[in-house]
Coordinates of C-alpha atoms and ligand atoms in Angstrom, one line a residue:
M5 CA 0.0 0.0 0.0
A6 CA 1.3 3.4 -0.9
R7 CA 2.9 5.6 1.7
L8 CA 4.0 9.2 1.7
L9 CA 7.4 10.2 3.0
V10 CA 7.3 13.9 4.0
E11 CA 10.5 15.7 5.0
K12 CA 10.9 18.9 6.8
S13 CA 10.6 21.4 3.9
P14 CA 11.6 24.9 3.2
P15 CA 9.0 27.7 3.4
L16 CA 6.6 26.9 0.4
K17 CA 6.9 29.3 -2.5
G18 CA 5.2 29.6 -5.9
R19 CA 1.7 29.1 -7.4
V20 CA -0.8 26.4 -7.3
K21 CA -4.2 25.9 -9.0
V22 CA -7.0 24.4 -7.1
S23 CA -9.2 21.7 -8.7
G24 CA -12.9 21.4 -9.0
A25 CA -14.7 20.6 -5.7
K26 CA -15.1 17.0 -4.8
N27 CA -18.2 17.6 -2.8
S28 CA -19.8 19.4 -5.8
V29 CA -18.9 17.0 -8.5
L30 CA -20.2 13.9 -6.7
P31 CA -23.8 15.1 -6.4
I32 CA -23.7 16.7 -9.8
M33 CA -22.7 13.4 -11.4
A34 CA -25.5 11.7 -9.5
A35 CA -28.0 14.3 -10.7
S36 CA -26.9 13.7 -14.3
L37 CA -28.7 10.4 -14.4
M38 CA -32.0 12.3 -14.4
S39 CA -31.2 14.0 -17.7
E40 CA -33.0 13.0 -20.9
G41 CA -30.1 14.5 -22.9
T42 CA -26.3 14.8 -22.6
V43 CA -24.6 16.4 -19.7
T44 CA -21.1 17.9 -19.9
I45 CA -19.3 18.5 -16.7
K46 CA -16.0 20.5 -16.7
E47 CA -13.3 20.8 -14.0
I48 CA -13.8 17.3 -12.8
P49 CA -10.9 16.4 -10.5
E50 CA -9.1 13.1 -11.0
L51 CA -10.0 11.5 -7.6
E52 CA -10.7 8.0 -6.4
D53 CA -14.2 9.2 -5.3
V54 CA -14.9 10.4 -8.8
V55 CA -13.9 7.0 -10.2
V56 CA -16.3 5.3 -7.7
M57 CA -19.2 7.6 -8.8
K58 CA -18.4 6.8 -12.5
D59 CA -18.7 3.1 -11.6
V60 CA -22.0 3.6 -9.7
L61 CA -23.5 5.5 -12.7
G62 CA -22.2 2.9 -15.1
A63 CA -23.9 0.1 -13.0
I64 CA -27.2 2.0 -13.2
G65 CA -27.1 2.5 -16.9
S66 CA -25.4 5.8 -17.6
K67 CA -22.6 6.1 -20.2
V68 CA -19.8 8.1 -18.7
Q69 CA -17.3 9.3 -21.2
Q70 CA -14.0 11.0 -20.4
E71 CA -13.5 13.8 -22.9
D72 CA -10.6 16.1 -22.5
K73 CA -8.8 16.3 -19.2
G74 CA -11.3 17.2 -16.6
V75 CA -14.3 17.0 -18.9
V76 CA -16.8 14.2 -18.6
E77 CA -19.9 13.6 -20.7
I78 CA -22.8 11.6 -19.2
T79 CA -25.8 10.2 -21.0
T80 CA -28.4 7.8 -19.6
P81 CA -30.2 6.1 -22.5
A82 CA -31.9 3.7 -20.0
I83 CA -31.8 3.0 -16.3
W84 CA -31.4 -0.8 -16.1
S85 CA -30.8 -1.1 -12.4
C86 CA -32.2 0.9 -9.5
E87 CA -29.5 -0.2 -7.2
A88 CA -26.0 1.0 -6.6
P89 CA -23.7 -2.0 -6.1
N90 CA -22.9 -2.8 -2.4
D91 CA -19.1 -2.7 -2.8
L92 CA -19.3 0.8 -4.2
V93 CA -21.7 2.1 -1.5
K94 CA -19.3 0.6 1.1
R95 CA -16.3 2.3 -0.6
M96 CA -18.0 5.7 -0.8
R97 CA -21.0 7.0 1.3
A98 CA -21.7 9.6 -1.4
S99 CA -22.9 6.7 -3.6
F100 CA -26.1 7.1 -1.6
L101 CA -26.7 10.4 -3.6
V102 CA -28.1 8.4 -6.5
M103 CA -31.1 7.5 -4.4
G104 CA -32.9 10.8 -4.9
P105 CA -32.3 10.8 -8.7
L106 CA -33.4 7.2 -9.0
L107 CA -36.6 7.8 -7.1
A108 CA -37.3 10.9 -9.2
K109 CA -36.7 9.0 -12.5
K110 CA -38.0 5.5 -11.8
G111 CA -40.0 5.7 -8.5
K112 CA -37.8 3.1 -6.9
A113 CA -34.4 2.6 -5.5
R114 CA -32.7 -0.1 -3.5
M115 CA -29.5 0.5 -1.7
Y116 CA -27.3 -1.1 0.9
M117 CA -27.4 1.0 4.1
P118 CA -24.2 3.0 4.1
G119 CA -22.5 2.2 7.3
G120 CA -20.8 4.5 9.8
C121 CA -17.2 5.5 9.0
N122 CA -14.1 6.6 10.8
I123 CA -15.5 10.0 11.6
G124 CA -18.8 9.0 13.1
V125 CA -22.1 7.1 12.8
R126 CA -23.4 9.1 9.9
P127 CA -27.0 7.9 9.6
V128 CA -29.2 8.6 6.6
D129 CA -32.4 9.2 8.6
L130 CA -32.8 12.8 7.3
H131 CA -32.6 11.7 3.7
L132 CA -35.3 9.0 4.3
K133 CA -37.5 11.4 6.2
G134 CA -37.4 13.7 3.2
F135 CA -38.2 10.9 0.7
S136 CA -41.1 9.7 2.9
A137 CA -42.5 13.3 3.0
L138 CA -42.4 13.2 -0.8
G139 CA -44.6 10.1 -0.8
T140 CA -42.1 7.3 -0.8
E141 CA -42.6 4.1 1.1
I142 CA -39.4 3.1 2.8
T143 CA -38.6 -0.4 4.0
Q144 CA -35.4 -1.5 5.7
E145 CA -34.5 -5.2 5.6
R146 CA -31.3 -7.1 6.0
G147 CA -29.2 -4.0 5.7
Y148 CA -31.0 -2.8 2.6
I149 CA -33.1 0.3 2.2
E150 CA -35.8 -0.1 -0.3
A151 CA -37.7 3.0 -1.5
K152 CA -40.8 3.0 -3.7
A153 CA -43.1 5.7 -4.8
K154 CA -46.0 5.6 -7.3
K155 CA -45.7 9.3 -7.7
L156 CA -43.5 11.8 -5.9
R157 CA -45.5 14.8 -4.6
G158 CA -44.1 18.0 -3.3
A159 CA -44.0 18.6 0.4
T160 CA -42.6 20.9 3.1
I161 CA -39.7 19.2 4.8
Y162 CA -37.9 20.5 7.9
L163 CA -34.4 19.1 8.5
D164 CA -33.5 18.6 12.1
F165 CA -29.9 19.3 11.1
P166 CA -28.8 21.1 7.9
S167 CA -27.3 17.9 6.5
V168 CA -25.5 18.5 3.2
G169 CA -26.3 15.1 1.7
A170 CA -29.9 15.1 2.8
T171 CA -30.5 18.5 1.3
E172 CA -28.9 17.4 -2.0
N173 CA -30.8 14.1 -2.2
I174 CA -34.2 15.6 -1.3
M175 CA -33.6 18.6 -3.7
M176 CA -32.8 16.2 -6.6
A177 CA -35.8 14.0 -5.9
A178 CA -38.1 17.0 -5.7
C179 CA -37.0 18.3 -9.1
L180 CA -39.3 15.8 -10.8
A181 CA -42.0 15.6 -8.1
E182 CA -45.5 17.0 -8.7
G183 CA -45.9 20.5 -7.2
Q184 CA -43.8 22.5 -4.8
T185 CA -41.3 21.2 -2.3
V186 CA -39.9 23.4 0.4
I187 CA -36.8 22.3 2.4
E188 CA -36.5 24.2 5.7
N189 CA -33.3 24.4 7.7
A190 CA -31.5 23.3 4.5
A191 CA -27.7 23.2 4.3
E192 CA -26.3 26.4 2.8
E193 CA -22.9 25.1 1.5
P194 CA -21.6 26.4 -1.8
E195 CA -21.8 22.9 -3.2
I196 CA -25.6 23.0 -2.7
V197 CA -25.7 26.1 -4.7
D198 CA -23.5 24.6 -7.4
L199 CA -25.8 21.5 -7.6
A200 CA -28.9 23.7 -7.8
N201 CA -27.3 25.8 -10.6
F202 CA -26.6 22.7 -12.5
L203 CA -30.1 21.3 -12.0
N204 CA -31.6 24.6 -13.1
K205 CA -29.5 24.4 -16.3
M206 CA -31.1 21.0 -16.9
G207 CA -34.5 22.7 -16.6
A208 CA -35.2 22.3 -12.9
R209 CA -36.9 25.2 -11.0
I210 CA -35.0 25.7 -7.8
K211 CA -34.9 28.9 -5.8
G212 CA -33.2 29.8 -2.5
A213 CA -30.2 27.5 -2.7
G214 CA -27.6 28.9 -0.5
T215 CA -30.2 30.0 2.1
D216 CA -31.9 27.9 4.8
T217 CA -35.1 27.6 2.7
I218 CA -35.0 26.0 -0.7
R219 CA -38.1 26.0 -2.9
I220 CA -38.4 23.5 -5.7
E221 CA -41.2 23.6 -8.3
G222 CA -41.4 20.1 -9.9
V223 CA -41.0 19.8 -13.7
K224 CA -41.8 17.0 -16.1
Q225 CA -38.3 16.3 -17.3
L226 CA -34.7 17.5 -17.3
G227 CA -32.6 17.9 -20.3
S228 CA -29.0 18.6 -21.5
A229 CA -26.6 20.9 -19.7
E230 CA -23.1 22.0 -19.6
H231 CA -21.5 23.0 -16.2
T232 CA -18.2 23.9 -14.7
V233 CA -17.7 22.7 -11.2
I234 CA -16.8 25.3 -8.5
P235 CA -13.3 25.3 -7.1
D236 CA -12.7 23.1 -4.0
R237 CA -12.8 25.4 -1.0
I238 CA -11.3 22.8 1.3
E239 CA -8.4 22.4 -1.1
V240 CA -7.9 26.2 -1.0
G241 CA -7.9 26.1 2.8
T242 CA -5.5 23.2 2.9
F243 CA -3.0 25.1 0.7
M244 CA -3.5 28.2 2.8
I245 CA -2.5 26.2 5.8
A246 CA 0.5 24.7 3.9
A247 CA 1.8 28.3 3.3
A248 CA 1.0 29.3 6.9
I249 CA 2.6 26.3 8.7
T250 CA 5.9 26.5 6.7
G251 CA 6.1 30.3 6.9
G252 CA 5.9 30.3 3.1
D253 CA 4.5 32.7 0.6
I254 CA 2.3 31.2 -2.1
I255 CA -0.4 32.2 -4.6
I256 CA -3.4 30.0 -4.9
D257 CA -5.3 30.3 -8.2
N258 CA -9.0 29.4 -8.9
V259 CA -10.4 30.6 -5.7
I260 CA -13.8 32.0 -4.8
M261 CA -13.0 34.1 -1.7
D262 CA -16.6 34.2 -0.6
H263 CA -16.4 30.4 0.0
V264 CA -13.5 30.7 2.4
V265 CA -14.5 33.6 4.6
S266 CA -14.4 31.6 7.9
I267 CA -11.0 30.0 7.0
T268 CA -9.6 33.4 6.0
A269 CA -10.9 35.0 9.2
K270 CA -9.3 32.4 11.4
L271 CA -5.9 32.5 9.6
K272 CA -5.9 36.3 9.9
E273 CA -6.7 36.0 13.6
A274 CA -3.6 33.8 13.9
G275 CA -1.5 36.5 12.2
I276 CA -1.3 35.0 8.7
E277 CA -1.5 37.4 5.8
V278 CA -4.2 36.6 3.3
M279 CA -4.3 38.9 0.3
P280 CA -7.0 38.1 -2.3
Y281 CA -6.9 39.5 -5.8
G282 CA -9.3 38.5 -8.6
S283 CA -9.7 34.7 -8.5
S284 CA -6.4 34.3 -6.7
V285 CA -5.1 34.7 -3.2
R286 CA -1.6 35.2 -1.8
V287 CA -1.0 33.7 1.5
K288 CA 2.1 34.7 3.5
G289 CA 3.0 32.9 6.6
K290 CA 5.0 34.2 9.6
E291 CA 7.7 32.5 11.6
C292 CA 5.5 32.8 14.6
F293 CA 1.7 32.7 14.6
K294 CA -0.9 32.9 17.4
A295 CA -3.0 30.1 18.8
T296 CA -6.6 30.7 17.7
D297 CA -9.8 28.9 18.9
V298 CA -12.1 27.3 16.3
K299 CA -15.6 25.8 16.4
T300 CA -16.8 23.8 13.4
L301 CA -20.3 24.6 12.2
P302 CA -22.4 24.1 9.1
Y303 CA -21.7 26.7 6.4
P304 CA -21.0 29.6 6.6
G305 CA -19.4 28.5 9.8
F306 CA -15.9 27.0 10.0
P307 CA -15.9 23.7 8.0
T308 CA -15.5 20.4 9.8
D309 CA -13.4 19.3 6.8
M310 CA -10.8 22.0 7.8
Q311 CA -10.7 21.0 11.4
A312 CA -7.8 18.5 11.2
P313 CA -5.6 20.6 8.9
F314 CA -6.2 23.6 11.3
M315 CA -5.3 21.5 14.2
A316 CA -2.0 20.7 12.5
L317 CA -1.3 24.4 12.3
M318 CA -2.3 25.0 15.9
S319 CA 0.0 22.3 17.0
V320 CA 3.0 24.6 16.3
A321 CA 1.3 27.9 17.1
K322 CA 2.3 30.2 19.9
G323 CA 0.0 29.5 22.9
N324 CA -3.0 27.3 23.6
S325 CA -6.1 26.9 21.4
V326 CA -9.4 25.1 21.8
I327 CA -10.9 23.4 18.8
I328 CA -14.5 22.3 19.1
E329 CA -16.0 19.8 16.7
T330 CA -19.8 20.1 16.5
V331 CA -20.7 18.5 13.2
F332 CA -19.4 14.9 13.6
E333 CA -19.2 13.1 16.8
N334 CA -15.9 11.3 16.3
R335 CA -13.7 13.4 14.2
F336 CA -10.5 13.5 16.4
L337 CA -8.8 10.4 15.1
H338 CA -5.9 12.5 13.8
V339 CA -5.1 13.6 17.4
E340 CA -3.3 10.4 18.3
E341 CA -1.3 10.6 15.1
L342 CA -0.4 14.3 15.6
K343 CA 0.7 13.3 19.2
R344 CA 3.1 10.7 17.8
M345 CA 4.8 13.6 16.0
G346 CA 5.1 15.5 19.3
A347 CA 2.0 17.6 19.3
K348 CA 0.4 18.3 22.7
I349 CA -3.3 17.8 22.5
K350 CA -5.9 16.8 25.0
I351 CA -9.4 15.7 24.1
E352 CA -12.3 16.6 26.4
G353 CA -15.6 15.5 24.9
R354 CA -16.0 17.4 21.6
S355 CA -13.1 19.8 22.4
A356 CA -9.5 19.4 21.6
I357 CA -7.1 21.6 23.7
V358 CA -4.0 22.2 21.7
E359 CA -0.8 23.4 23.4
G360 CA 1.4 24.8 20.7
V361 CA 4.9 23.3 20.7
P362 CA 8.1 24.8 19.2
R363 CA 8.7 21.8 17.0
L364 CA 7.3 18.5 15.8
T365 CA 9.3 15.4 14.9
G366 CA 8.8 13.0 12.1
A367 CA 7.1 9.7 12.9
Q368 CA 5.3 6.8 11.4
V369 CA 1.6 7.8 11.3
K370 CA -1.6 6.7 9.7
A371 CA -4.1 8.7 7.6
T372 CA -7.3 7.7 9.4
D373 CA -9.5 9.6 7.0
L374 CA -9.2 12.0 4.1
R375 CA -8.7 15.3 6.0
A376 CA -6.8 13.7 8.8
G377 CA -4.4 12.5 6.1
A378 CA -4.0 16.1 4.8
A379 CA -3.3 17.3 8.3
L380 CA -0.5 14.8 8.8
V381 CA 1.1 15.9 5.5
L382 CA 0.9 19.5 6.7
A383 CA 2.5 18.6 10.0
G384 CA 5.1 16.6 8.2
L385 CA 6.2 19.6 6.3
V386 CA 7.5 21.2 9.5
A387 CA 8.4 18.2 11.6
E388 CA 12.1 17.5 12.0
G389 CA 13.3 14.5 9.9
V390 CA 11.0 12.3 8.0
S391 CA 7.3 11.5 8.5
E392 CA 6.0 8.3 7.0
I393 CA 2.2 8.4 6.3
S394 CA 0.4 5.2 5.6
D395 CA -3.2 4.6 4.3
V396 CA -2.6 7.3 1.7
F397 CA -5.7 6.0 -0.2
H398 CA -7.7 8.2 2.0
I399 CA -5.9 11.3 0.7
D400 CA -6.3 10.1 -2.9
R401 CA -10.0 10.0 -2.4
G402 CA -10.2 13.8 -2.2
Y403 CA -7.1 15.7 -3.2
E404 CA -6.1 15.7 -6.9
R405 CA -2.3 15.2 -7.3
F406 CA -1.7 16.4 -3.8
E407 CA 2.0 15.6 -3.4
E408 CA 2.7 16.8 -7.0
K409 CA 1.1 20.2 -6.2
L410 CA 3.0 20.4 -2.9
K411 CA 6.3 19.5 -4.6
G412 CA 5.7 22.3 -7.1
L413 CA 5.8 24.7 -4.1
G414 CA 9.0 23.2 -2.9
A415 CA 7.8 20.6 -0.4
I416 CA 10.0 17.5 0.0
I417 CA 7.5 14.7 -0.4
T418 CA 7.7 11.3 -2.1
R419 CA 5.3 8.4 -2.6
V420 CA 6.6 4.9 -2.0
Q421 CA 4.7 1.7 -2.7
Ligands
UD1_507 C1 -20.8 16.2 3.4 C2 -19.4 16.3 2.8 C3 -18.3 16.1 3.9 C4 -18.5 17.1 5.0 C5 -19.9 17.1 5.5 C6 -20.2 18.2 6.5 C7 -19.9 15.4 0.6 C8 -19.7 14.3 -0.4 N1 -19.3 15.2 1.8 O1 -21.0 15.0 4.0 O2 -17.0 16.2 3.3 O3 -17.6 16.8 6.1 O4 -20.9 17.3 4.4 O5 -19.9 19.4 6.0 O6 -20.4 16.4 0.3 N2 -26.7 13.4 9.7 C9 -27.7 12.7 10.4 N3 -28.7 12.2 9.6 C10 -28.7 12.2 8.2 C11 -27.6 12.9 7.6 C12 -26.6 13.4 8.4 O7 -27.8 12.7 11.6 O8 -29.6 11.7 7.6 C13 -25.6 14.0 10.6 C14 -24.3 13.3 10.3 O9 -24.1 12.1 11.1 C15 -23.3 14.4 10.7 C16 -24.0 15.6 10.3 O10 -25.4 15.3 10.2 O11 -23.1 14.3 12.1 C17 -23.5 16.3 9.0 O12 -23.6 15.3 8.0 P1 -23.9 15.8 6.5 O13 -24.0 17.2 6.4 O14 -25.1 15.0 6.0 O15 -22.6 15.3 5.8 P2 -22.4 14.5 4.4 O16 -23.4 15.0 3.4 O17 -22.4 13.0 4.7

């Protein structure tokens, strides 16, 4: 299994371009199967999760064709299976996002219940609550969820928590339902807006995406569309931290600053210079930066996906910080790994108390999930000696050419098999 060897690196310098957002492209690909025509999606990152979604769509009946680099064309002449294969659902929870489109198109879907994962239990009750409100009969048997609806009818749905996946799944199903659907307490993430924009290009009638109330007027069918995926705000944040932690000075291209407001605010609070211009941002680190408290929240709050990378930064900050995780119940697995590298962190319930240390030291550590893996790479850039990171497949799920991009900025990092 591949490992990454990360050596203490000089301050990062240069330019890096951010890829299309993983969390946008996955629901957009799932939504494509509702189109009667051809869908062209641009800025698709080369990621393991994208490969899995291509396989899911292929198993359902879509033809997914890679055009130029980063461009994929999807047509679905016929849906021959209303079930995503178990092994794919187990590999990637986001496979569950085909449930809404399948219900909308065929009135049925059968899917293996996606299990918990390293970062928490992650139930799908809110997705199912939404589908039921739209008139779907849901049965759960031997680990399978079976959903059937004679006709989807619009409804008002209140989400107990603004779940990203549930908002997306319900929004997609509602596009072809009869009448109006209102999702209250909807997730407001930029990826929801990107998905809604894409669905509207296909002919859907969605208003309010990006606010906590989304209104969807059902239409009879959806057609062809061409869409460019938004930049990955979590990748932007990760490179911002790479510059900050190494005391570097880098320019990040393909950035929507409005999507990284909370990350920018926290970095500035720590004393890092963040200078946006056009669709780029220059981030200039300091030899010494301040400890800064952070609490993860649904958008526009500080993203849970940035919690581990931010903790890597706080591990070497001046002073103590408190990092509170409110979105997932078990997203501190990176703490033990950072501690192996010399970080001083204590967990108390949902809080991590980080005591900044002057230096970290290279160690053998394990990427326990995608963002935890990124955090360890960031810590490795400033740790004395070599850090050996195993289970790199987690990182490959969500960062396109991560080590290549870092190398381009001067990081000393190699992949070994
Ligand atoms: C998405 C992102 C992930 C990000 C997360 C939160 C994708 C592909 N993944 O995941 O990177 O970390 O948003 O920003 O877009 N919950 C329930 N019941 C449900 C659904 C969710 O209780 O039916 C809970 C979850 O267990 C979790 C919280 O809600 O504690 C947030 O989950 P959700 O917003 O649904 O995350 P995902 O869509 O899975």
